């Protein structure tokens, strides 16, 4: 289940000011713009955010539809591999 950045931050009792400082922003607005969806974080900052909030990148930043598509693709590949292996046996 995808959680919002704000929900994750609040559940840890962390302020926007704290997040901004940890990420090296000079002002809170740098972080706030990420939380409000105005800007996207760099991969480096996304990893830092996930670490600070003790959650995974996909929970914070990946859309559910993308995550499901990847899982379904992997499942189909595994199924094809099983069929190929059973034919060769």
XYZ file of C-alpha atoms in Angstrom:
89
model
C 0.000 0.000 0.000
C 1.388 3.378 -0.955
C 1.504 5.945 1.811
C 1.921 9.646 1.302
C 5.137 11.335 2.219
C 3.276 13.555 4.653
C 1.649 10.564 6.384
C 5.007 8.823 6.741
C 6.675 11.958 8.090
C 3.905 12.688 10.583
C 3.783 9.069 11.785
C 7.463 9.396 12.730
C 6.838 12.710 14.498
C 9.271 14.515 12.220
C 8.868 18.138 11.148
C 9.327 19.562 7.678
C 12.141 21.686 9.077
C 13.961 18.582 10.296
C 13.571 16.887 6.908
C 14.799 19.976 5.071
C 17.896 20.202 7.278
C 18.685 16.477 6.927
C 18.434 16.763 3.139
C 20.642 19.851 3.052
C 18.032 22.384 1.958
C 18.600 25.989 3.009
C 14.889 26.505 3.571
C 11.889 24.369 4.426
C 10.316 25.112 1.051
C 12.842 22.839 -0.691
C 11.484 19.843 1.165
C 7.894 21.117 1.243
C 7.863 21.253 -2.561
C 8.680 17.543 -2.645
C 5.987 16.693 -0.119
C 3.382 18.738 -1.997
C 4.332 17.135 -5.299
C 5.597 20.347 -6.871
C 9.076 18.917 -7.432
C 10.482 15.396 -7.477
C 13.429 14.466 -5.301
C 16.700 13.278 -6.759
C 17.322 9.567 -6.307
C 19.889 10.418 -3.634
C 17.345 12.484 -1.687
C 14.589 9.921 -2.200
C 16.831 7.286 -0.623
C 17.640 9.647 2.275
C 13.948 10.384 2.818
C 13.094 6.683 2.918
C 15.925 6.048 5.387
C 14.926 8.919 7.665
C 11.287 7.795 7.650
C 12.243 4.111 7.940
C 10.195 3.010 4.962
C 10.819 1.810 1.427
C 11.206 3.864 -1.712
C 8.349 2.092 -3.459
C 5.931 2.796 -0.607
C 6.730 6.489 -0.792
C 7.370 7.198 -4.449
C 6.154 4.461 -6.812
C 2.616 4.430 -8.063
C 0.649 1.323 -7.217
C -0.110 0.636 -10.893
C 3.618 0.567 -11.735
C 4.418 -1.752 -8.832
C 1.632 -4.138 -9.828
C 2.755 -4.132 -13.473
C 6.304 -5.074 -12.476
C 5.062 -7.865 -10.203
C 2.787 -9.216 -12.946
C 5.624 -9.150 -15.497
C 7.875 -11.082 -13.127
C 5.122 -13.609 -12.468
C 4.578 -14.162 -16.218
C 8.304 -14.641 -16.779
C 8.481 -17.180 -13.970
C 5.504 -19.071 -15.402
C 7.068 -19.135 -18.882
C 10.313 -20.405 -17.381
C 8.480 -23.223 -15.577
C 6.715 -24.254 -18.806
C 9.987 -24.282 -20.736
C 11.685 -26.334 -18.027
C 8.846 -28.895 -17.915
C 8.979 -29.360 -21.696
C 12.710 -29.974 -21.568
C 12.387 -32.627 -18.837
